[in-house]
Tab-separated table of C-alpha atoms in Angstrom:
chain	number	residue	atom	x	y	z
A	15	UNK	CA	0.013	0.013	0.014
A	16	UNK	CA	1.420	3.260	-1.171
A	17	UNK	CA	-0.546	5.637	1.210
A	18	UNK	CA	-2.276	5.103	4.584
A	19	UNK	CA	-5.863	3.869	4.106
A	20	UNK	CA	-7.496	7.111	5.265
A	21	UNK	CA	-5.246	9.031	2.848
A	22	UNK	CA	-6.278	6.711	-0.101
A	23	UNK	CA	-9.874	6.959	0.848
A	24	UNK	CA	-9.843	10.766	0.895
A	25	UNK	CA	-7.968	10.938	-2.362
A	26	UNK	CA	-10.459	8.558	-3.947
A	27	UNK	CA	-13.272	10.813	-2.805
A	28	UNK	CA	-11.506	13.725	-4.528
A	29	UNK	CA	-11.342	11.639	-7.782
A	30	UNK	CA	-14.940	10.723	-7.382
A	31	UNK	CA	-15.970	14.275	-6.784
A	32	UNK	CA	-13.713	15.648	-9.466
A	33	UNK	CA	-14.944	13.259	-12.049
A	34	UNK	CA	-18.512	14.565	-11.772
A	35	UNK	CA	-17.282	17.476	-13.872
A	36	UNK	CA	-18.191	17.835	-17.600
A	37	UNK	CA	-15.550	16.163	-19.735
A	38	UNK	CA	-14.514	13.833	-16.785
A	39	UNK	CA	-17.772	12.100	-16.020
A	40	UNK	CA	-18.934	8.865	-17.622
A	41	UNK	CA	-21.719	10.742	-19.288
A	42	UNK	CA	-19.553	13.505	-20.505
A	43	UNK	CA	-21.867	16.118	-18.796
A	44	UNK	CA	-21.974	17.651	-15.379
A	45	UNK	CA	-23.047	14.919	-12.915
A	46	UNK	CA	-23.316	17.262	-9.899
A	47	UNK	CA	-26.242	19.491	-10.679
A	48	UNK	CA	-28.919	18.305	-8.290
A	49	UNK	CA	-29.153	17.633	-4.604
A	50	UNK	CA	-29.973	14.005	-5.397
A	51	UNK	CA	-26.629	13.595	-7.156
A	52	UNK	CA	-24.852	15.301	-4.247
A	53	UNK	CA	-26.580	12.889	-1.865
A	54	UNK	CA	-25.441	9.931	-3.951
A	55	UNK	CA	-21.897	11.106	-3.895
A	56	UNK	CA	-22.005	11.652	-0.203
A	57	UNK	CA	-23.631	8.282	0.767
A	58	UNK	CA	-20.833	7.369	3.284
A	59	UNK	CA	-19.846	10.975	4.201
A	60	UNK	CA	-20.525	11.772	7.824
A	61	UNK	CA	-21.166	15.243	9.532
A	62	UNK	CA	-23.323	18.092	8.712
A	63	UNK	CA	-25.146	18.139	5.451
A	64	UNK	CA	-27.630	21.129	4.794
A	65	UNK	CA	-29.011	19.534	1.594
A	66	UNK	CA	-29.714	22.937	-0.100
A	67	UNK	CA	-28.703	24.707	-3.228
A	68	UNK	CA	-26.101	26.885	-1.423
A	69	UNK	CA	-24.330	23.710	-0.286
A	70	UNK	CA	-24.508	22.186	-3.733
A	71	UNK	CA	-22.990	25.393	-5.234
A	72	UNK	CA	-20.167	25.405	-2.514
A	73	UNK	CA	-19.350	21.670	-3.227
A	74	UNK	CA	-19.264	22.410	-7.007
A	75	UNK	CA	-16.865	25.265	-6.342
A	76	UNK	CA	-14.770	22.866	-4.171
A	77	UNK	CA	-14.816	20.342	-6.999
A	78	UNK	CA	-13.251	22.931	-9.264
A	79	UNK	CA	-10.652	23.957	-6.777
A	80	UNK	CA	-9.620	20.299	-6.140
A	81	UNK	CA	-9.381	19.561	-9.837
A	82	UNK	CA	-6.989	22.514	-10.122
A	83	UNK	CA	-4.902	21.484	-7.079
A	84	UNK	CA	-4.603	17.886	-8.457
A	85	UNK	CA	-2.701	19.171	-11.477
A	86	UNK	CA	-0.268	21.458	-9.735
A	87	UNK	CA	3.374	20.696	-9.390
A	88	UNK	CA	4.550	19.845	-5.816
A	89	UNK	CA	5.661	23.390	-4.728
A	90	UNK	CA	2.466	25.009	-6.065
A	91	UNK	CA	0.330	22.291	-4.469
A	92	UNK	CA	2.001	23.172	-1.090
A	93	UNK	CA	0.750	26.802	-1.416
A	94	UNK	CA	-2.686	25.631	-2.324
A	95	UNK	CA	-2.993	23.049	0.546
A	96	UNK	CA	-1.743	25.662	3.015
A	97	UNK	CA	-4.214	28.108	1.841
A	98	UNK	CA	-7.099	25.641	2.127
A	99	UNK	CA	-6.096	24.711	5.732
A	100	UNK	CA	-5.539	28.399	6.586
A	101	UNK	CA	-8.844	29.541	5.219
A	102	UNK	CA	-10.736	26.883	7.175
A	103	UNK	CA	-8.664	27.528	10.360
A	104	UNK	CA	-8.059	23.776	10.452
A	105	UNK	CA	-6.960	22.335	13.761
A	106	UNK	CA	-6.183	18.615	13.466
A	107	UNK	CA	-7.466	16.520	16.296
A	108	UNK	CA	-8.082	12.859	16.978
A	109	UNK	CA	-11.640	11.426	16.731
A	110	UNK	CA	-13.269	8.091	16.841
A	111	UNK	CA	-16.812	7.653	15.501
A	112	UNK	CA	-19.037	5.130	13.699
A	113	UNK	CA	-16.924	1.993	12.886
A	114	UNK	CA	-13.721	4.002	12.630
A	115	UNK	CA	-10.932	3.805	15.201
A	116	UNK	CA	-8.902	6.886	16.208
A	117	UNK	CA	-8.149	9.015	13.110
A	118	UNK	CA	-7.402	12.671	12.279
A	119	UNK	CA	-10.018	15.279	11.483
A	120	UNK	CA	-9.064	18.967	11.121
A	121	UNK	CA	-12.613	20.432	11.203
A	122	UNK	CA	-15.583	19.950	13.374
A	123	UNK	CA	-18.465	17.776	12.175
A	124	UNK	CA	-20.702	20.757	12.080
A	125	UNK	CA	-18.460	22.738	9.765
A	126	UNK	CA	-19.886	23.304	6.347
A	127	UNK	CA	-19.696	20.389	4.092
A	128	UNK	CA	-17.522	22.036	1.272
A	129	UNK	CA	-15.078	23.175	4.052
A	130	UNK	CA	-14.856	19.649	5.420
A	131	UNK	CA	-14.244	18.305	1.944
A	132	UNK	CA	-11.432	20.828	1.219
A	133	UNK	CA	-9.781	20.303	4.490
A	134	UNK	CA	-9.946	16.427	4.343
A	135	UNK	CA	-8.543	16.688	0.744
A	136	UNK	CA	-5.745	19.029	1.960
A	137	UNK	CA	-4.827	16.585	4.815
A	138	UNK	CA	-4.572	13.692	2.346
A	139	UNK	CA	-2.637	15.820	-0.129
A	140	UNK	CA	-0.177	16.688	2.649
A	141	UNK	CA	0.843	12.935	2.820
A	142	UNK	CA	1.235	12.866	-1.022
A	143	UNK	CA	3.385	15.948	-0.936
A	144	UNK	CA	5.479	14.781	1.921
A	145	UNK	CA	6.120	11.527	0.246
A	146	UNK	CA	7.019	13.321	-2.963
A	147	UNK	CA	4.404	11.263	-4.778
A	148	UNK	CA	2.481	14.199	-6.539
A	149	UNK	CA	3.220	12.370	-9.841
A	150	UNK	CA	0.703	9.809	-8.742
A	151	UNK	CA	-2.029	12.390	-9.117
A	152	UNK	CA	-2.924	12.209	-12.712
A	153	UNK	CA	-5.171	13.341	-15.400
A	154	UNK	CA	-6.401	10.690	-17.951
A	155	UNK	CA	-4.141	10.329	-21.051
A	156	UNK	CA	-7.100	10.025	-23.454
A	157	UNK	CA	-7.396	13.150	-25.563
A	158	UNK	CA	-11.183	13.355	-25.092
A	159	UNK	CA	-11.253	12.682	-21.260
A	160	UNK	CA	-10.331	15.082	-18.357
A	161	UNK	CA	-10.876	12.465	-15.707
A	162	UNK	CA	-8.611	12.405	-12.644
A	163	UNK	CA	-7.182	9.215	-11.167
A	164	UNK	CA	-4.824	8.276	-8.386
A	165	UNK	CA	-2.116	5.996	-9.831
A	166	UNK	CA	-1.540	3.261	-7.193
A	167	UNK	CA	0.243	0.895	-9.642
A	168	UNK	CA	3.526	-0.540	-8.436
A	169	UNK	CA	5.613	1.415	-10.953
A	170	UNK	CA	3.474	4.496	-11.268
A	171	UNK	CA	2.786	3.852	-14.982
A	172	UNK	CA	-0.989	4.016	-15.218
A	173	UNK	CA	-2.037	6.392	-18.030
A	174	UNK	CA	-5.832	6.239	-18.037
A	175	UNK	CA	-8.714	6.946	-15.596
A	176	UNK	CA	-10.547	3.793	-16.604
A	177	UNK	CA	-10.233	0.623	-18.609
A	178	UNK	CA	-12.830	2.186	-21.045
A	179	UNK	CA	-10.526	5.142	-21.867
A	180	UNK	CA	-7.430	2.886	-22.255
A	181	UNK	CA	-9.309	0.455	-24.550
A	182	UNK	CA	-10.719	3.421	-26.623
A	183	UNK	CA	-7.183	4.927	-27.044
A	184	UNK	CA	-5.623	1.538	-27.855
A	185	UNK	CA	-8.324	0.751	-30.490
A	186	UNK	CA	-7.921	4.275	-32.156
A	187	UNK	CA	-4.155	3.647	-32.325
A	188	UNK	CA	-4.802	0.093	-33.696
A	189	UNK	CA	-6.991	1.432	-36.289
A	190	UNK	CA	-4.601	4.160	-37.298
A	191	UNK	CA	-1.721	1.637	-37.674
A	192	UNK	CA	-3.993	-0.798	-39.698
A	193	UNK	CA	-5.084	2.056	-42.123
A	194	UNK	CA	-1.479	3.055	-43.039
């Protein structure tokens, strides 16, 4: 395992959130436009959820911010992560809840949802930056896909966000070679 389980879980949530954006989603459209879509994304997310349009707008804004941070180089990512933590006045502390043993939270459960998402993502990104593994935060190599993914392969060589994108690119390359 490359990262701690809670770090991988937080990074995977960032990927899931980011890949609701147009051009990154399975449908190609924006998959975070309704409160129902937000609820489906947050099925296992604990803490305060207002379930209103303001919260949806704030989470969509957070999605765009995290998509940008994902693609930054290491030093620029540090600046962005520090800014997210500073703006939230994050104070790391240990908590135990539900079926989880002691783990770190840096916001209170009643903090606004988008703020909690940003801070949890920032805390996970701290591990990625400290381990000098920002190269594992990738954008899909398919020309027609903006999907994000976390490359957990042993040698860090994954190029596509999904098998679907990899197969599509490989089939296009095969056809181009065949038609020469």
